[in-house]
Amino acid sequence: MDGKYEDLAGDSDQDFPEEGPSAPPPGWLDNVTGYDGMFPDQDCADILYPPPKDHVPVPENDRGSAVPEVRVPVVTEDVAREALLQFVGKKWTYSSKPARNMVFKDLRPFTVYRYRLETFTESRSSTWKFEPYTDQFVDGPQYGMSPPPWDVMVQPPHPFVDSTLDVRVPHSSFIKTCHQCQGRGRVRCKRCHGKRKVLCTYCRGNGRARKKRCSHCHGTGRKRCTPCHGKGSQVCSSCKGHKNLMHFIQLTIKRKNHTFEFIPDRLPEFPVKKFEKVSGDPFFVDESVLVYPIVGFPDQEICEMSRKMCEEHLSRFSAVSRILQQRQSIELVPLTHAFYGYNGKDYNYFVYGIENKVYSPKYPSSCCIL
């Protein structure tokens, strides 16, 4: 047997422990006041903390938001024709001739309102984390008690923009011997089980291949283990060989903007989903920690939906998160029903949105390009 495989440098084989679980065992970590119920198992879901009562906004009774009057925009024949030409230009089977030569018979504008309610919330959850201890500063309980989850100071958010922020809870850190390698810094190699060598895959352990001495294992039938470089052990994946871990509580702060939109569906011929991809004129915008239901607006369906959703958002989101800000708005979304004649037949289409998009259920030509 080749001597260079007999005596490999470094600590040897079976002295090192088998690799333990990546998470500390139960009872391994200290309890931290205000963060009860946390478990070290990293596969467990984070503990979610409802906001304290003084963080929950309380609405005032009998309050409402008044909305100013608005005028319905008018689409001219020139605008309606140009919108149809733009639409036809994107349809390779459509001829532009009908759009150029059609004769308008009527343009009927409709009053379409889009109500939007946004509720910007913040939720806080925590979990145990650890990192290799390399003589870095340890902000432990000797410096004071850890603040409760909702007292941890963080940078203010950008309103109505989703974000996630991870913060180390002050004074929650402490040092423990690495649970995965039992403080050795290395663990037994999983590939060779500490034996330094593995079966030669080329000759399958016979020492010979094609009736000759195997050149891959020099006839020994075994090769030096590649993952551990023949040492029988590997650096611990948790402590990276430093033997100790610094454990701490990580607070995860999630800010999320919850949006609800509503457009009354009062025109069966026009698919209301078409409005999702166009803009309107936001003639009314109301923003505060809590907004109040819209009152006195001509469209009672908008008023009723505003009341319903303000109540629902407050009830749903304040139970598990903190409401930071709300915003409600009403947009006037342009919609015009255009009627025209071409070659003795009647047709119609819709022009909608500030972008003057077109919805045409039927067009005179769809088989040739002129």
Tab-separated table of C-alpha atoms in Angstrom:
chain	number	residue	atom	x	y	z
A	1	MET	CA	0.000	0.000	0.000
A	2	ASP	CA	1.276	3.462	-0.889
A	3	GLY	CA	2.787	5.078	2.182
A	4	LYS	CA	1.583	8.598	1.430
A	5	TYR	CA	-1.997	7.470	2.150
A	6	GLU	CA	-1.061	5.809	5.445
A	7	ASP	CA	-0.148	8.807	7.566
A	8	LEU	CA	-2.071	11.961	6.728
A	9	ALA	CA	-1.450	15.164	8.682
A	10	GLY	CA	-4.024	16.674	11.033
A	11	ASP	CA	-6.313	15.404	13.774
A	12	SER	CA	-7.558	11.968	13.011
A	13	ASP	CA	-10.651	10.082	12.235
A	14	GLN	CA	-12.952	8.883	14.996
A	15	ASP	CA	-11.946	11.479	17.613
A	16	PHE	CA	-14.278	14.053	16.125
A	17	PRO	CA	-18.020	13.937	16.835
A	18	GLU	CA	-20.612	13.340	14.169
A	19	GLU	CA	-22.220	16.511	12.863
A	20	GLY	CA	-25.136	17.462	15.088
A	21	PRO	CA	-28.387	19.217	14.100
A	22	SER	CA	-28.060	22.733	12.733
A	23	ALA	CA	-30.482	24.113	15.369
A	24	PRO	CA	-29.614	24.144	19.091
A	25	PRO	CA	-31.443	21.506	21.171
A	26	PRO	CA	-34.361	22.478	23.466
A	27	GLY	CA	-33.228	24.249	26.619
A	28	TRP	CA	-29.890	25.229	25.086
A	29	LEU	CA	-30.687	28.950	24.874
A	30	ASP	CA	-31.473	31.444	27.618
A	31	ASN	CA	-34.920	32.978	28.108
A	32	VAL	CA	-35.260	36.660	27.242
A	33	THR	CA	-38.000	38.689	28.927
A	34	GLY	CA	-40.580	39.903	26.431
A	35	TYR	CA	-39.714	37.184	23.906
A	36	ASP	CA	-41.274	34.178	25.610
A	37	GLY	CA	-42.421	31.247	23.536
A	38	MET	CA	-39.513	31.386	21.095
A	39	PHE	CA	-37.841	28.161	20.022
A	40	PRO	CA	-34.333	27.709	18.639
A	41	ASP	CA	-35.513	25.437	15.822
A	42	GLN	CA	-34.888	27.495	12.687
A	43	ASP	CA	-37.560	25.571	10.786
A	44	CYS	CA	-40.254	26.963	13.073
A	45	ALA	CA	-42.181	30.018	11.960
A	46	ASP	CA	-41.235	33.340	13.484
A	47	ILE	CA	-43.157	34.447	16.560
A	48	LEU	CA	-45.556	37.246	15.548
A	49	TYR	CA	-46.278	39.962	18.117
A	50	PRO	CA	-49.571	41.887	17.959
A	51	PRO	CA	-49.066	45.599	18.681
A	52	PRO	CA	-49.841	46.823	22.228
A	53	LYS	CA	-53.108	48.683	22.749
A	54	ASP	CA	-51.477	52.121	22.743
A	55	HIS	CA	-50.225	51.404	19.202
A	56	VAL	CA	-53.724	50.672	17.846
A	57	PRO	CA	-55.488	53.775	16.413
A	58	VAL	CA	-59.038	54.362	17.630
A	59	PRO	CA	-61.497	55.947	15.170
A	60	GLU	CA	-63.679	58.840	16.236
A	61	ASN	CA	-67.412	58.334	16.058
A	62	ASP	CA	-69.616	59.944	13.381
A	63	ARG	CA	-66.772	61.263	11.277
A	64	GLY	CA	-66.732	61.264	7.509
A	65	SER	CA	-64.845	62.641	4.515
A	66	ALA	CA	-66.538	65.089	2.119
A	67	VAL	CA	-65.781	64.918	-1.604
A	68	PRO	CA	-65.804	67.890	-4.003
A	69	GLU	CA	-67.893	67.939	-7.178
A	70	VAL	CA	-66.248	66.867	-10.409
A	71	ARG	CA	-66.990	67.394	-14.099
A	72	VAL	CA	-67.121	64.492	-16.541
A	73	PRO	CA	-64.473	64.850	-19.290
A	74	VAL	CA	-65.651	64.969	-22.909
A	75	VAL	CA	-63.944	63.050	-25.732
A	76	THR	CA	-64.107	64.764	-29.122
A	77	GLU	CA	-64.472	63.012	-32.469
A	78	ASP	CA	-60.838	63.742	-33.326
A	79	VAL	CA	-59.638	62.159	-30.081
A	80	ALA	CA	-61.923	59.147	-30.522
A	81	ARG	CA	-60.750	58.602	-34.112
A	82	GLU	CA	-57.076	58.889	-33.198
A	83	ALA	CA	-57.558	56.428	-30.328
A	84	LEU	CA	-59.134	53.894	-32.714
A	85	LEU	CA	-56.323	54.373	-35.259
A	86	GLN	CA	-53.760	53.692	-32.516
A	87	PHE	CA	-55.691	50.564	-31.540
A	88	VAL	CA	-55.960	49.306	-35.127
A	89	GLY	CA	-52.276	49.967	-35.742
A	90	LYS	CA	-51.418	47.266	-33.189
A	91	LYS	CA	-53.643	44.660	-34.882
A	92	TRP	CA	-51.869	43.291	-37.929
A	93	THR	CA	-55.091	41.799	-39.364
A	94	TYR	CA	-57.012	45.087	-39.087
A	95	SER	CA	-57.261	47.654	-41.860
A	96	SER	CA	-57.019	51.315	-40.902
A	97	LYS	CA	-59.419	52.330	-43.698
A	98	PRO	CA	-62.643	52.002	-41.620
A	99	ALA	CA	-61.122	54.068	-38.799
A	100	ARG	CA	-60.145	56.823	-41.231
A	101	ASN	CA	-63.419	56.908	-43.158
A	102	MET	CA	-66.048	56.090	-40.507
A	103	VAL	CA	-68.852	58.540	-39.759
A	104	PHE	CA	-69.585	59.188	-36.074
A	105	LYS	CA	-73.232	59.004	-35.049
A	106	ASP	CA	-72.914	59.544	-31.290
A	107	LEU	CA	-70.372	59.897	-28.475
A	108	ARG	CA	-71.786	59.046	-25.046
A	109	PRO	CA	-69.593	59.851	-22.025
A	110	PHE	CA	-70.120	57.866	-18.803
A	111	THR	CA	-69.270	58.799	-15.244
A	112	VAL	CA	-67.042	56.032	-13.875
A	113	TYR	CA	-65.468	56.299	-10.421
A	114	ARG	CA	-62.688	54.142	-9.002
A	115	TYR	CA	-62.435	53.998	-5.225
A	116	ARG	CA	-59.116	52.951	-3.684
A	117	LEU	CA	-58.262	52.337	-0.020
A	118	GLU	CA	-54.653	51.750	1.034
A	119	THR	CA	-53.690	50.627	4.522
A	120	PHE	CA	-49.975	50.719	5.303
A	121	THR	CA	-49.106	48.343	8.151
A	122	GLU	CA	-46.126	47.162	10.135
A	123	SER	CA	-45.769	43.729	11.717
A	124	ARG	CA	-43.011	42.477	13.995
A	125	SER	CA	-41.818	38.923	14.549
A	126	SER	CA	-38.681	37.377	16.005
A	127	THR	CA	-36.559	34.261	15.859
A	128	TRP	CA	-33.259	33.008	17.245
A	129	LYS	CA	-30.174	33.434	15.069
A	130	PHE	CA	-26.492	32.686	15.586
A	131	GLU	CA	-23.133	33.444	14.030
A	132	PRO	CA	-19.556	32.235	14.680
A	133	TYR	CA	-17.988	33.965	17.668
A	134	THR	CA	-14.724	35.586	16.547
A	135	ASP	CA	-14.122	37.899	19.513
A	136	GLN	CA	-16.630	40.471	18.227
A	137	PHE	CA	-18.561	42.694	20.654
A	138	VAL	CA	-21.311	40.866	22.525
A	139	ASP	CA	-24.291	43.061	23.405
A	140	GLY	CA	-25.594	40.892	26.224
A	141	PRO	CA	-27.917	41.298	29.231
A	142	GLN	CA	-25.086	42.857	31.260
A	143	TYR	CA	-25.836	46.052	29.351
A	144	GLY	CA	-29.529	46.096	30.298
A	145	MET	CA	-32.810	44.354	29.572
A	146	SER	CA	-33.847	43.741	25.993
A	147	PRO	CA	-36.627	46.159	24.938
A	148	PRO	CA	-39.989	44.575	24.031
A	149	PRO	CA	-40.547	43.978	20.289
A	150	TRP	CA	-42.520	47.183	19.704
A	151	ASP	CA	-40.049	49.327	21.682
A	152	VAL	CA	-37.068	48.481	19.463
A	153	MET	CA	-36.193	51.683	17.605
A	154	VAL	CA	-35.843	51.432	13.827
A	155	GLN	CA	-35.582	53.828	10.914
A	156	PRO	CA	-38.908	55.304	9.751
A	157	PRO	CA	-40.421	53.709	6.640
A	158	HIS	CA	-41.235	55.145	3.240
A	159	PRO	CA	-45.048	55.431	3.350
A	160	PHE	CA	-47.018	52.935	1.268
A	161	VAL	CA	-43.869	51.097	0.102
A	162	ASP	CA	-43.390	47.410	1.002
A	163	SER	CA	-40.150	46.616	2.832
A	164	THR	CA	-38.556	44.117	5.218
A	165	LEU	CA	-35.990	45.040	7.856
A	166	ASP	CA	-34.019	42.642	10.099
A	167	VAL	CA	-32.797	44.103	13.393
A	168	ARG	CA	-30.763	42.502	16.169
A	169	VAL	CA	-32.593	42.967	19.474
A	170	PRO	CA	-30.374	44.986	21.866
A	171	HIS	CA	-28.882	43.097	24.850
A	172	SER	CA	-30.103	39.690	23.631
A	173	SER	CA	-26.701	38.258	22.634
A	174	PHE	CA	-24.699	35.612	24.488
A	175	ILE	CA	-21.934	33.090	23.793
A	176	LYS	CA	-22.414	29.328	23.791
A	177	THR	CA	-20.247	26.374	22.850
A	178	CYS	CA	-21.143	25.266	19.338
A	179	HIS	CA	-23.867	22.636	19.611
A	180	GLN	CA	-23.101	21.146	16.204
A	181	CYS	CA	-19.459	20.177	16.819
A	182	GLN	CA	-19.539	20.212	20.653
A	183	GLY	CA	-16.912	22.925	20.686
A	184	ARG	CA	-14.328	21.036	18.596
A	185	GLY	CA	-14.484	23.251	15.543
A	186	ARG	CA	-14.562	20.189	13.287
A	187	VAL	CA	-16.947	17.285	12.738
A	188	ARG	CA	-16.503	13.772	11.402
A	189	CYS	CA	-16.622	13.656	7.621
A	190	LYS	CA	-19.956	12.362	6.341
A	191	ARG	CA	-18.391	10.931	3.193
A	192	CYS	CA	-15.741	8.653	4.739
A	193	HIS	CA	-17.153	8.566	8.308
A	194	GLY	CA	-13.769	9.553	9.694
A	195	LYS	CA	-11.831	6.804	7.895
A	196	ARG	CA	-10.030	9.247	5.603
A	197	LYS	CA	-10.450	6.993	2.583
A	198	VAL	CA	-13.334	5.845	0.424
A	199	LEU	CA	-13.877	2.999	-2.012
A	200	CYS	CA	-12.296	3.635	-5.375
A	201	THR	CA	-15.162	4.090	-7.804
A	202	TYR	CA	-13.013	3.337	-10.839
A	203	CYS	CA	-12.053	-0.222	-9.864
A	204	ARG	CA	-14.885	-0.656	-7.329
A	205	GLY	CA	-12.403	-1.564	-4.607
A	206	ASN	CA	-10.689	-4.410	-6.490
A	207	GLY	CA	-7.387	-2.623	-6.976
A	208	ARG	CA	-7.369	-3.690	-10.592
A	209	ALA	CA	-9.074	-2.356	-13.687
A	210	ARG	CA	-8.939	-3.922	-17.130
A	211	LYS	CA	-6.662	-6.646	-15.750
A	212	LYS	CA	-4.114	-4.057	-14.690
A	213	ARG	CA	-3.220	-2.335	-11.457
A	214	CYS	CA	-5.685	0.516	-10.954
A	215	SER	CA	-3.932	3.805	-11.642
A	216	HIS	CA	-6.530	5.790	-9.710
A	217	CYS	CA	-5.984	4.100	-6.330
A	218	HIS	CA	-2.508	2.590	-7.010
A	219	GLY	CA	-3.924	-0.862	-6.487
A	220	THR	CA	-5.169	-0.264	-2.965
A	221	GLY	CA	-8.873	-0.278	-3.828
A	222	ARG	CA	-9.347	2.906	-1.798
A	223	LYS	CA	-8.789	6.610	-2.457
A	224	ARG	CA	-8.255	9.604	-0.275
A	225	CYS	CA	-11.599	11.204	0.637
A	226	THR	CA	-12.031	14.351	-1.422
A	227	PRO	CA	-14.495	16.348	0.770
A	228	CYS	CA	-12.229	16.199	3.836
A	229	HIS	CA	-8.928	15.970	1.910
A	230	GLY	CA	-8.127	12.753	3.709
A	231	LYS	CA	-8.300	14.212	7.218
A	232	GLY	CA	-11.419	12.342	8.311
A	233	SER	CA	-13.021	15.560	9.522
A	234	GLN	CA	-14.377	18.812	8.145
A	235	VAL	CA	-14.738	22.339	9.454
A	236	CYS	CA	-18.014	22.744	11.344
A	237	SER	CA	-20.565	24.485	9.126
A	238	SER	CA	-22.098	26.386	12.075
A	239	CYS	CA	-19.102	27.858	13.898
A	240	LYS	CA	-16.732	27.787	10.885
A	241	GLY	CA	-14.057	26.260	13.100
A	242	HIS	CA	-14.244	28.914	15.852
A	243	LYS	CA	-15.802	26.454	18.359
A	244	ASN	CA	-18.220	29.005	19.881
A	245	LEU	CA	-21.385	30.685	18.636
A	246	MET	CA	-22.954	34.017	19.441
A	247	HIS	CA	-26.740	33.627	19.715
A	248	PHE	CA	-29.094	36.591	19.465
A	249	ILE	CA	-32.733	37.440	18.776
A	250	GLN	CA	-33.457	38.817	15.340
A	251	LEU	CA	-36.504	41.037	14.986
A	252	THR	CA	-38.066	41.053	11.524
A	253	ILE	CA	-40.077	44.157	10.685
A	254	LYS	CA	-42.360	43.944	7.658
A	255	ARG	CA	-44.092	46.971	6.192
A	256	LYS	CA	-46.815	46.201	3.684
A	257	ASN	CA	-49.288	48.277	1.732
A	258	HIS	CA	-52.687	46.581	1.479
A	259	THR	CA	-54.720	47.956	-1.435
A	260	PHE	CA	-58.405	47.597	-2.208
A	261	GLU	CA	-59.985	48.930	-5.401
A	262	PHE	CA	-63.594	49.129	-6.434
A	263	ILE	CA	-65.376	50.285	-9.593
A	264	PRO	CA	-69.176	49.961	-9.789
A	265	ASP	CA	-70.080	47.731	-12.716
A	266	ARG	CA	-72.992	49.458	-14.379
A	267	LEU	CA	-72.306	48.995	-18.082
A	268	PRO	CA	-72.710	45.317	-19.078
A	269	GLU	CA	-71.239	45.882	-22.559
A	270	PHE	CA	-67.893	47.021	-21.163
A	271	PRO	CA	-65.642	44.574	-19.180
A	272	VAL	CA	-64.866	46.303	-15.875
A	273	LYS	CA	-61.478	44.495	-15.670
A	274	LYS	CA	-60.272	46.694	-18.542
A	275	PHE	CA	-60.001	49.571	-16.045
A	276	GLU	CA	-57.235	47.781	-14.122
A	277	LYS	CA	-54.577	48.784	-16.652
A	278	VAL	CA	-55.493	52.434	-17.159
A	279	SER	CA	-55.233	55.606	-15.101
A	280	GLY	CA	-57.873	58.015	-13.895
A	281	ASP	CA	-57.969	61.531	-12.537
A	282	PRO	CA	-57.603	61.371	-8.710
A	283	PHE	CA	-59.765	64.382	-7.908
A	284	PHE	CA	-60.093	63.331	-4.253
A	285	VAL	CA	-57.254	62.082	-1.996
A	286	ASP	CA	-57.562	61.717	1.768
A	287	GLU	CA	-54.588	60.592	3.880
A	288	SER	CA	-54.232	60.135	7.642
A	289	VAL	CA	-53.382	57.505	10.261
A	290	LEU	CA	-57.033	56.520	9.930
A	291	VAL	CA	-59.303	57.763	7.154
A	292	TYR	CA	-63.050	58.035	7.577
A	293	PRO	CA	-65.881	56.805	5.352
A	294	ILE	CA	-66.831	59.042	2.443
A	295	VAL	CA	-70.150	60.825	2.917
A	296	GLY	CA	-72.326	62.998	0.692
A	297	PHE	CA	-70.875	61.693	-2.574
A	298	PRO	CA	-73.443	61.350	-5.407
A	299	ASP	CA	-72.517	57.725	-6.040
A	300	GLN	CA	-73.948	55.965	-2.975
A	301	GLU	CA	-72.290	52.678	-3.919
A	302	ILE	CA	-68.904	54.377	-3.469
A	303	CYS	CA	-69.983	55.739	-0.058
A	304	GLU	CA	-71.170	52.327	1.088
A	305	MET	CA	-68.010	50.571	-0.093
A	306	SER	CA	-65.851	53.202	1.638
A	307	ARG	CA	-67.668	52.642	4.938
A	308	LYS	CA	-67.446	48.862	4.632
A	309	MET	CA	-63.752	48.738	3.736
A	310	CYS	CA	-62.643	51.302	6.353
A	311	GLU	CA	-64.234	49.113	9.010
A	312	GLU	CA	-62.860	45.912	7.537
A	313	HIS	CA	-59.262	47.158	7.214
A	314	LEU	CA	-59.242	48.475	10.779
A	315	SER	CA	-60.590	45.205	12.157
A	316	ARG	CA	-58.433	42.892	10.045
A	317	PHE	CA	-55.040	44.591	10.171
A	318	SER	CA	-54.938	46.116	13.664
A	319	ALA	CA	-55.319	42.635	15.213
A	320	VAL	CA	-51.897	41.410	14.014
A	321	SER	CA	-50.062	44.554	12.906
A	322	ARG	CA	-49.818	48.272	13.476
A	323	ILE	CA	-51.605	50.612	11.084
A	324	LEU	CA	-49.084	53.329	10.212
A	325	GLN	CA	-51.063	55.265	7.617
A	326	GLN	CA	-54.145	55.061	5.445
A	327	ARG	CA	-54.999	56.703	2.165
A	328	GLN	CA	-58.230	56.691	0.200
A	329	SER	CA	-58.915	58.245	-3.159
A	330	ILE	CA	-61.557	58.549	-5.841
A	331	GLU	CA	-60.533	58.681	-9.472
A	332	LEU	CA	-62.688	59.716	-12.362
A	333	VAL	CA	-61.897	57.176	-15.086
A	334	PRO	CA	-62.862	58.485	-18.551
A	335	LEU	CA	-65.181	56.211	-20.531
A	336	THR	CA	-66.886	57.127	-23.798
A	337	HIS	CA	-69.094	54.884	-25.920
A	338	ALA	CA	-68.546	55.753	-29.579
A	339	PHE	CA	-71.144	54.844	-32.228
A	340	TYR	CA	-70.274	55.088	-35.940
A	341	GLY	CA	-71.274	53.909	-39.381
A	342	TYR	CA	-69.155	52.367	-42.154
A	343	ASN	CA	-70.278	50.934	-45.501
A	344	GLY	CA	-73.920	51.093	-44.476
A	345	LYS	CA	-73.467	49.184	-41.218
A	346	ASP	CA	-73.403	50.359	-37.599
A	347	TYR	CA	-70.516	49.665	-35.221
A	348	ASN	CA	-69.374	50.854	-31.810
A	349	TYR	CA	-66.337	50.874	-29.507
A	350	PHE	CA	-65.221	52.306	-26.168
A	351	VAL	CA	-62.494	54.842	-25.379
A	352	TYR	CA	-61.397	54.559	-21.746
A	353	GLY	CA	-58.760	55.772	-19.311
A	354	ILE	CA	-56.582	58.868	-19.451
A	355	GLU	CA	-54.441	56.909	-21.921
A	356	ASN	CA	-57.413	56.717	-24.341
A	357	LYS	CA	-57.290	52.946	-24.672
A	358	VAL	CA	-59.822	51.288	-26.967
A	359	TYR	CA	-62.073	48.285	-26.481
A	360	SER	CA	-63.766	47.262	-29.723
A	361	PRO	CA	-66.021	44.184	-29.554
A	362	LYS	CA	-66.390	44.244	-33.367
A	363	TYR	CA	-64.442	45.998	-36.108
A	364	PRO	CA	-65.412	46.303	-39.821
A	365	SER	CA	-62.238	44.727	-41.216
A	366	SER	CA	-60.210	41.890	-39.762
A	367	CYS	CA	-58.959	39.916	-42.718
A	368	CYS	CA	-56.882	42.217	-44.923
A	369	ILE	CA	-54.459	45.115	-44.722
A	370	LEU	CA	-55.051	48.027	-47.035
